[in-house]
Coordinates of C-alpha atoms (C1' of nucleotides) in Angstrom, one line a residue:
Chain C
M1 CA 105.4 33.5 -2.3
A2 CA 103.9 30.7 -0.4
N3 CA 101.0 31.3 1.4
T4 CA 100.7 32.8 4.6
A5 CA 100.4 29.8 7.1
Q6 CA 103.6 27.9 5.4
R7 CA 105.6 31.2 6.0
T8 CA 104.2 31.6 9.4
A9 CA 105.2 27.8 10.0
D10 CA 108.6 28.4 8.7
L11 CA 109.3 31.7 10.8
L12 CA 108.0 29.9 14.2
R13 CA 110.2 26.8 13.3
E14 CA 113.2 29.1 12.9
R15 CA 112.6 30.7 15.8
I16 CA 111.6 27.6 18.0
T17 CA 115.1 25.7 16.8
Q18 CA 117.1 28.3 17.4
G19 CA 116.2 28.9 21.2
A20 CA 114.1 31.8 20.8
L21 CA 110.8 30.0 21.7
T22 CA 112.2 27.7 24.6
P23 CA 110.6 24.3 25.2
G24 CA 107.3 25.0 27.4
T25 CA 106.5 28.1 26.1
R26 CA 103.0 28.5 25.6
L27 CA 102.2 30.0 22.0
S28 CA 99.2 32.0 22.4
E29 CA 96.8 32.5 19.1
E30 CA 96.0 35.6 19.8
A31 CA 98.8 37.1 21.1
L32 CA 101.0 35.4 18.1
G33 CA 98.4 36.4 15.8
V34 CA 98.7 40.4 16.6
A35 CA 102.4 39.4 16.8
M36 CA 103.1 38.3 13.6
G37 CA 100.6 40.0 11.6
V38 CA 98.4 37.2 10.8
S39 CA 94.9 36.0 11.7
R40 CA 93.7 33.4 14.2
N41 CA 92.4 31.2 11.4
T42 CA 96.1 31.6 9.5
L43 CA 97.9 30.9 12.9
R44 CA 96.2 27.9 13.8
E45 CA 96.9 26.2 10.3
A46 CA 100.5 27.0 11.3
F47 CA 100.5 25.1 14.2
R48 CA 99.3 22.3 12.6
L49 CA 102.0 22.0 9.9
L50 CA 104.5 22.6 13.3
A51 CA 102.8 19.9 15.2
H52 CA 103.2 17.7 12.7
G53 CA 107.1 17.7 12.8
R54 CA 106.6 17.6 16.6
L55 CA 107.9 20.8 17.3
V56 CA 105.1 22.1 19.6
E57 CA 102.3 20.3 21.0
H58 CA 99.1 20.5 20.3
E59 CA 96.9 20.1 24.0
P60 CA 93.1 20.4 23.3
N61 CA 91.5 23.5 24.7
R62 CA 94.4 24.4 26.4
G63 CA 96.8 25.6 23.3
V64 CA 99.7 24.9 21.8
F65 CA 103.2 24.9 23.5
V66 CA 106.7 24.6 22.7
R67 CA 107.6 20.8 23.0
R68 CA 110.0 19.7 25.5
P69 CA 111.4 16.3 23.9
S70 CA 111.8 13.6 26.5
A71 CA 114.4 10.7 27.1
A72 CA 112.0 8.5 25.0
D73 CA 112.0 11.0 22.3
I74 CA 115.6 11.3 22.1
A75 CA 116.3 7.4 21.8
D76 CA 113.6 7.0 19.3
I77 CA 114.9 9.9 16.9
Y78 CA 118.3 8.2 17.4
A79 CA 116.8 4.8 16.7
V80 CA 115.1 6.2 13.6
R81 CA 118.3 8.0 12.6
T82 CA 120.2 5.2 12.7
A83 CA 117.5 3.2 10.3
L84 CA 117.6 6.0 7.6
E85 CA 121.4 7.0 7.8
T86 CA 122.5 3.8 7.3
A87 CA 120.5 3.2 5.0
G88 CA 122.4 6.1 2.9
V89 CA 125.5 4.2 3.6
R90 CA 124.6 0.9 2.0
A91 CA 123.1 2.9 -0.9
L92 CA 126.8 5.2 -1.7
A93 CA 127.4 2.6 -4.6
A94 CA 124.2 3.5 -6.2
A95 CA 124.7 7.5 -5.4
P96 CA 126.0 10.0 -7.6
A97 CA 129.6 11.1 -7.2
G98 CA 128.4 14.8 -5.9
H99 CA 126.5 13.3 -3.1
L100 CA 129.7 11.9 -1.6
R101 CA 131.2 15.1 -2.0
A102 CA 128.6 16.5 0.1
V103 CA 129.5 14.5 3.1
T104 CA 133.0 15.1 3.1
D105 CA 132.4 19.0 2.6
A106 CA 130.2 18.8 5.6
V107 CA 133.2 17.1 7.8
A108 CA 135.6 19.8 6.3
D109 CA 133.5 22.7 7.5
A110 CA 132.8 21.1 11.0
E111 CA 136.6 20.7 11.5
A112 CA 137.2 24.4 10.4
C113 CA 134.6 25.7 12.7
A114 CA 136.1 23.5 15.6
E115 CA 139.6 25.0 14.8
I116 CA 138.2 28.2 15.5
A117 CA 136.4 27.3 18.4
D118 CA 132.8 28.1 16.7
W119 CA 130.8 25.3 18.7
A120 CA 127.5 26.3 17.1
G121 CA 128.8 26.5 13.8
A122 CA 130.1 22.9 14.4
G123 CA 126.9 21.7 15.5
T124 CA 125.3 23.0 12.0
A125 CA 128.0 21.3 9.9
D126 CA 127.5 18.0 12.2
L127 CA 123.6 18.0 11.2
R128 CA 124.7 18.5 7.8
F129 CA 126.9 16.0 7.6
H130 CA 124.4 13.4 8.6
Q131 CA 121.6 14.9 6.3
A132 CA 124.2 14.2 3.8
L133 CA 124.5 10.8 5.1
G134 CA 120.7 10.3 4.2
A135 CA 120.9 12.0 1.1
L136 CA 123.0 9.0 -0.4
S137 CA 119.6 7.3 -0.9
C138 CA 118.6 9.4 -3.3
S139 CA 115.4 9.4 -1.4
P140 CA 113.3 12.9 -1.1
R141 CA 110.9 11.1 1.4
I142 CA 114.2 10.1 3.5
D143 CA 115.6 13.7 3.0
T144 CA 112.4 15.3 4.3
Y145 CA 112.0 13.0 7.5
L146 CA 115.6 13.0 8.0
A147 CA 115.3 16.9 8.2
G148 CA 112.5 16.8 10.7
L149 CA 114.4 14.4 13.0
L150 CA 117.2 16.8 13.2
A151 CA 115.2 19.6 13.4
E152 CA 113.5 17.7 16.5
L153 CA 116.8 17.2 17.9
R154 CA 118.2 20.8 17.5
L155 CA 115.1 21.4 19.8
A156 CA 116.0 19.3 22.3
F157 CA 119.7 20.5 22.4
V158 CA 118.6 24.5 22.7
T159 CA 118.2 23.7 26.5
M160 CA 121.4 22.2 27.1
P161 CA 124.3 24.0 28.3
S162 CA 127.6 23.4 26.1
Q163 CA 127.1 22.6 22.6
Q164 CA 130.6 21.8 22.7
L165 CA 130.5 18.7 25.1
L166 CA 127.8 17.5 22.7
H167 CA 129.6 17.7 19.4
E168 CA 133.3 17.7 19.8
P169 CA 133.8 14.2 21.0
F170 CA 132.4 13.1 17.7
L171 CA 134.3 15.3 15.2
H172 CA 136.8 12.9 14.4
R173 CA 134.6 10.2 14.2
N174 CA 132.9 12.0 11.6
R175 CA 136.0 12.3 9.6
T176 CA 136.5 8.4 10.2
I177 CA 133.2 7.5 8.5
A178 CA 133.8 9.9 5.8
D179 CA 137.0 8.7 5.1
L180 CA 135.8 5.0 5.2
L181 CA 133.5 5.9 2.3
T182 CA 135.8 7.6 0.3
A183 CA 137.4 4.3 0.7
G184 CA 134.5 2.2 -0.5
R185 CA 134.6 0.5 2.6
T186 CA 130.8 0.8 3.4
A187 CA 130.2 -2.1 5.6
D188 CA 133.0 -1.1 8.1
A189 CA 131.3 2.7 7.7
E190 CA 128.1 1.2 8.2
D191 CA 129.1 -0.6 11.4
E192 CA 131.0 2.7 12.7
L193 CA 128.4 4.9 12.1
H194 CA 125.7 2.2 14.3
R195 CA 128.3 2.7 16.9
Y196 CA 128.6 6.1 17.1
L197 CA 124.8 7.0 16.8
Q198 CA 124.5 4.8 19.9
D199 CA 127.1 6.7 21.6
A200 CA 125.9 9.8 21.0
C201 CA 122.8 8.9 22.1
R202 CA 124.0 8.1 25.3
T203 CA 125.7 11.3 25.5
V204 CA 122.6 13.5 24.6
L205 CA 120.6 11.4 27.4
G206 CA 122.9 11.9 30.0
T207 CA 123.4 15.7 29.2
L208 CA 119.1 15.7 29.1
Q209 CA 119.3 13.8 32.8
L210 CA 121.5 16.1 34.3
Q211 CA 119.1 19.0 33.4
E212 CA 116.1 17.4 34.3
G213 CA 117.0 15.9 37.7
P214 CA 118.1 19.4 39.5
R215 CA 114.9 21.1 38.2
Chain J
M1 CA 86.4 12.9 21.3
A2 CA 89.4 14.7 19.5
N3 CA 88.5 17.8 17.4
T4 CA 86.7 18.7 13.9
A5 CA 89.9 19.0 12.1
Q6 CA 91.3 15.7 13.3
R7 CA 87.9 13.8 12.5
T8 CA 87.4 15.4 9.4
A9 CA 91.4 14.3 8.1
D10 CA 90.7 11.0 9.4
L11 CA 87.5 10.5 7.6
L12 CA 88.8 12.0 4.6
R13 CA 91.7 9.7 4.8
E14 CA 89.5 6.6 4.7
R15 CA 87.7 7.8 2.1
I16 CA 90.8 8.1 0.0
T17 CA 92.5 5.1 1.1
Q18 CA 89.6 3.0 0.1
G19 CA 88.8 4.8 -3.2
A20 CA 85.9 6.5 -2.7
L21 CA 87.5 9.5 -3.6
T22 CA 89.9 8.6 -6.5
P23 CA 93.2 10.6 -7.7
G24 CA 92.5 13.7 -9.4
T25 CA 89.3 14.3 -7.5
R26 CA 89.2 17.9 -6.3
L27 CA 88.6 18.4 -3.1
S28 CA 86.2 21.8 -3.2
E29 CA 86.4 23.8 0.2
E30 CA 82.7 24.8 -0.1
A31 CA 81.0 21.4 -1.4
L32 CA 82.7 19.4 0.9
G33 CA 82.3 21.9 4.1
V34 CA 78.6 21.5 3.8
A35 CA 78.7 18.1 2.9
M36 CA 80.4 17.1 5.7
G37 CA 78.8 19.9 8.2
V38 CA 82.0 21.4 8.8
S39 CA 83.4 25.4 8.0
R40 CA 85.9 26.1 5.7
N41 CA 88.2 27.0 8.2
T42 CA 88.4 23.6 10.0
L43 CA 88.1 22.0 6.6
R44 CA 91.3 24.0 5.8
E45 CA 93.3 22.7 9.0
A46 CA 92.3 19.2 7.9
F47 CA 93.4 19.6 4.3
R48 CA 96.7 20.5 6.2
L49 CA 97.2 17.3 8.0
L50 CA 96.2 15.1 4.7
A51 CA 98.7 17.2 2.7
H52 CA 101.3 16.3 5.2
G53 CA 100.8 12.6 4.5
R54 CA 100.7 13.4 0.8
L55 CA 97.2 12.2 0.4
V56 CA 96.3 15.1 -1.1
E57 CA 98.2 17.8 -3.1
H58 CA 97.7 21.4 -2.5
E59 CA 97.9 23.5 -5.5
P60 CA 98.2 26.9 -4.7
N61 CA 95.1 29.2 -5.6
R62 CA 93.7 26.4 -7.2
G63 CA 92.5 24.0 -4.4
V64 CA 93.5 20.5 -3.2
F65 CA 93.5 17.5 -5.2
V66 CA 93.5 13.5 -4.2
R67 CA 97.0 12.6 -5.0
R68 CA 98.1 10.2 -8.0
P69 CA 101.4 8.7 -6.9
S70 CA 103.9 9.2 -9.8
A71 CA 106.5 6.2 -10.8
A72 CA 108.7 8.4 -8.7
D73 CA 106.5 8.2 -5.8
I74 CA 106.4 4.6 -5.6
A75 CA 110.2 3.9 -6.3
D76 CA 110.7 6.4 -3.6
I77 CA 108.1 4.9 -1.3
Y78 CA 109.7 1.4 -1.7
A79 CA 113.3 3.0 -1.0
V80 CA 112.4 4.4 2.2
R81 CA 110.4 1.0 3.1
T82 CA 113.5 -1.0 2.5
A83 CA 115.4 1.1 4.8
L84 CA 112.7 1.0 7.9
E85 CA 111.7 -2.6 7.2
T86 CA 115.2 -4.1 7.2
A87 CA 115.8 -2.2 10.0
G88 CA 113.3 -3.8 12.0
V89 CA 114.3 -7.0 10.9
R90 CA 117.8 -6.3 12.0
A91 CA 116.4 -5.4 15.6
L92 CA 114.8 -8.4 16.0
A93 CA 116.9 -9.7 18.7
A94 CA 116.0 -6.6 20.7
A95 CA 112.3 -6.8 20.2
P96 CA 110.2 -8.2 22.8
A97 CA 108.5 -12.0 22.1
G98 CA 105.2 -10.5 20.9
H99 CA 106.2 -8.4 18.2
L100 CA 107.5 -11.4 16.4
R101 CA 103.7 -13.1 16.9
A102 CA 102.3 -10.4 14.7
V103 CA 104.4 -10.6 12.0
T104 CA 103.5 -14.3 11.7
D105 CA 99.8 -13.8 12.5
A106 CA 99.9 -11.2 9.5
V107 CA 101.1 -13.8 7.0
A108 CA 98.6 -16.4 8.5
D109 CA 96.0 -14.4 7.9
A110 CA 97.1 -13.3 4.4
E111 CA 97.1 -17.1 3.5
A112 CA 93.9 -17.7 5.1
C113 CA 92.2 -14.9 3.0
A114 CA 94.1 -16.1 -0.2
E115 CA 92.5 -19.5 0.5
I116 CA 89.1 -18.0 0.0
A117 CA 90.3 -15.5 -2.8
D118 CA 89.4 -12.7 -0.6
W119 CA 92.1 -10.6 -2.2
A120 CA 91.2 -7.4 -0.8
G121 CA 91.4 -9.0 2.7
A122 CA 94.9 -10.9 1.7
G123 CA 96.1 -7.1 0.6
T124 CA 95.1 -5.6 4.3
A125 CA 96.8 -8.5 5.6
D126 CA 100.0 -8.1 3.6
L127 CA 100.2 -4.4 4.5
R128 CA 99.7 -5.5 8.2
F129 CA 102.8 -7.7 7.7
H130 CA 105.0 -5.1 6.7
Q131 CA 104.0 -2.7 9.4
A132 CA 104.5 -5.7 11.7
L133 CA 108.2 -5.8 10.6
G134 CA 109.0 -2.3 10.8
A135 CA 107.1 -2.2 14.4
L136 CA 110.2 -4.8 15.3
S137 CA 112.5 -1.8 15.9
C138 CA 110.2 -1.0 18.8
S139 CA 109.6 2.7 17.2
P140 CA 106.9 5.1 17.3
R141 CA 108.1 7.2 14.8
I142 CA 109.0 4.4 12.6
D143 CA 105.2 2.9 12.9
T144 CA 104.0 6.2 11.9
Y145 CA 106.2 6.6 9.3
L146 CA 105.3 3.1 8.1
A147 CA 101.6 3.8 8.4
G148 CA 101.6 6.9 6.3
L149 CA 103.8 5.2 3.6
L150 CA 101.5 2.0 3.3
A151 CA 98.2 4.4 3.4
E152 CA 100.3 6.2 0.1
L153 CA 100.9 3.0 -1.3
R154 CA 97.2 2.0 -0.9
L155 CA 96.3 5.2 -2.7
A156 CA 98.6 4.1 -5.5
F157 CA 96.7 0.6 -5.4
V158 CA 92.8 1.7 -5.8
T159 CA 93.4 3.0 -9.6
M160 CA 94.8 -0.6 -10.4
P161 CA 92.6 -3.3 -11.5
S162 CA 93.3 -6.7 -10.1
Q163 CA 94.7 -6.6 -6.3
Q164 CA 95.3 -10.7 -6.8
L165 CA 98.3 -9.7 -9.4
L166 CA 99.5 -7.4 -6.7
H167 CA 99.4 -9.3 -3.9
E168 CA 99.8 -13.2 -5.0
P169 CA 102.8 -13.6 -6.1
F170 CA 104.3 -12.3 -2.4
L171 CA 102.3 -14.0 -0.2
H172 CA 104.5 -17.2 -0.2
R173 CA 107.4 -14.9 0.3
N174 CA 105.9 -13.5 3.5
R175 CA 105.8 -16.9 5.1
T176 CA 109.5 -17.3 3.7
I177 CA 110.8 -14.3 5.2
A178 CA 108.5 -14.9 8.9
D179 CA 109.9 -18.5 9.0
L180 CA 113.5 -16.8 8.4
L181 CA 112.8 -14.9 11.4
T182 CA 111.5 -17.5 13.5
A183 CA 114.4 -19.2 13.0
G184 CA 116.8 -16.2 13.9
R185 CA 117.9 -15.9 10.5
T186 CA 118.2 -12.4 10.2
A187 CA 120.5 -11.9 7.8
D188 CA 119.3 -14.3 5.4
A189 CA 115.7 -12.4 6.2
E190 CA 117.0 -9.0 5.6
D191 CA 118.2 -10.4 1.6
E192 CA 115.0 -11.7 0.9
L193 CA 113.0 -8.7 2.1
H194 CA 115.5 -6.4 0.3
R195 CA 115.1 -8.6 -3.1
Y196 CA 111.5 -9.0 -2.0
L197 CA 110.7 -5.2 -2.0
Q198 CA 112.7 -4.8 -5.4
D199 CA 110.5 -7.0 -7.0
A200 CA 107.2 -5.8 -5.4
C201 CA 108.6 -2.4 -6.7
R202 CA 109.0 -3.6 -10.2
T203 CA 105.6 -5.1 -10.2
V204 CA 103.9 -2.2 -8.8
L205 CA 105.5 0.1 -11.6
G206 CA 104.9 -2.0 -14.3
T207 CA 101.2 -2.1 -13.4
L208 CA 101.3 1.5 -13.2
Q209 CA 103.0 1.8 -16.7
L210 CA 100.4 -0.3 -18.3
Q211 CA 97.3 2.1 -17.2
E212 CA 99.0 5.4 -17.6
G213 CA 100.2 4.6 -21.0
P214 CA 96.6 3.9 -22.6
R215 CA 95.0 6.8 -20.9
Chain Y
dG1 C1' 83.8 24.8 46.0
dC2 C1' 82.3 28.8 43.1
dA3 C1' 82.0 32.8 40.3
dT4 C1' 84.7 35.1 37.0
dA5 C1' 88.1 35.6 33.3
dT6 C1' 90.3 33.9 29.6
dT7 C1' 91.6 31.4 25.8
dT8 C1' 90.4 27.8 22.6
dG9 C1' 87.1 25.7 18.9
dT10 C1' 84.2 26.8 15.5
dC11 C1' 81.6 29.1 12.5
dC12 C1' 80.1 33.1 9.3
dG13 C1' 80.7 37.1 6.3
dT14 C1' 83.5 39.4 3.3
dA15 C1' 87.1 41.4 0.5
dT16 C1' 91.1 40.4 -2.6
dG17 C1' 93.6 38.0 -5.7
dT18 C1' 94.1 34.5 -8.9
dA19 C1' 92.5 30.7 -12.3
dT20 C1' 89.7 29.4 -15.7
dA21 C1' 85.4 29.1 -19.4
Chain M
dC1 C1' 89.2 40.4 -22.5
dT2 C1' 85.3 39.9 -19.9
dA3 C1' 83.3 37.1 -16.3
dT4 C1' 82.7 33.8 -13.3
dA5 C1' 84.1 30.6 -9.5
dC6 C1' 87.3 29.6 -6.2
dA7 C1' 91.0 29.9 -2.8
dT8 C1' 92.9 33.0 0.3
dA9 C1' 92.9 35.7 4.3
dC10 C1' 90.6 38.4 7.6
dG11 C1' 88.0 39.8 11.4
dG12 C1' 84.3 39.3 14.1
dA13 C1' 81.0 36.2 17.0
dC14 C1' 79.8 32.9 20.4
dA15 C1' 79.9 28.7 22.6
dA16 C1' 82.9 25.8 25.3
dA17 C1' 86.5 24.5 28.2
dT18 C1' 89.9 26.2 31.1
dA19 C1' 92.2 28.7 34.2
dT20 C1' 92.4 32.3 38.3
dG21 C1' 91.0 34.6 42.1

DNA sequence: GCATATTTGTCCGTATGTATA
DNA sequence: CTATACATACGGACAAATATG
């Protein structure tokens, strides 16, 4: 198996993106070390890995805290997503056929989840849809970047009340984009994706403001 | 100042991108630790940071080595650069005026360096030109990504013989792009940049192959 | 504002496993 | 196959910075 620091980081990443460790929580080297059965040195290495993905914040001489993405973070994440995902759409012609099927499969999954009101599942499928859009570029680095960005976004979502309000309005637009891609209308798909991400960004920022205001 | 691990990583990054530590070099925890006056624990933390930027490769139970970017790496780097830099070009209208000046300044610098046959300087200015293109998106994350990609590319360049052959053919095309941007012809600038990066990628891959073959 | 307790930052020693000569 | 060298991981130690009463 991989080394301990990597495993520890993976485990913590999962805990964070699933909301078990909420933003603002302090991750004590001592306490977490004994809880996870690793030494402080190893845990510190894991912290470096997570800090690089912006899931935790390292405040010198104070410790590491689960990150609370700001409005500026959200806006920036959507800006980068727009750059990377539209690049995937533009690269559709050069991508193998299986890559497009991954896109349509994710859309179908999201629709199936929505059918039975499984909004957590719909959210996961939604993120997979966008990951699949980026994967059309056939670029390992774009895949890595996008995975990190979506994990960070998921972290922003965990404090928000309704996953349904965040995802439901966009499911039929996923289908629209997938259909445009299947029809080879990449320019139209790019336009739609661009507007889609702008709207989604506004929705998320609005939800964030709602919970930041009355705090 | 910042913590020791960060400083150590920064110092090593500089050594690597400037060719003092050439690809393939093994970075021994013990030897480097005493040489830089830091403990093995701290050095390992620094290694994690560098490995994330792909400047070094961590081979389990064998150690860390200065990375030797493969042809696939080069191609991928140019694919991501295309996505990020063209996104900057498309975002020109929304960028503050100073950002465009940073682009034209970098072009002027590169031309001045070429005038006096300072090809190392021209190479640096060239990279700054591309960083400035990405900065048009006004996205901190794109800036970070691009800086990492260009550092990795610089690592690929250090083993190549002539910086002149790598950069000179593209200087006048930098000027072309800058002029198109100044004229507000973003669509034309994007097309030109796209072809530019394709050609540059081919040039670098060709040079890489030349030195890989007769090894 | 001060004294104290806690926590991080850094280093060292060491036992174990793995790769290589 | 053995021996050596090294990475991996742990635990302990102490100074420095921070938080707490």
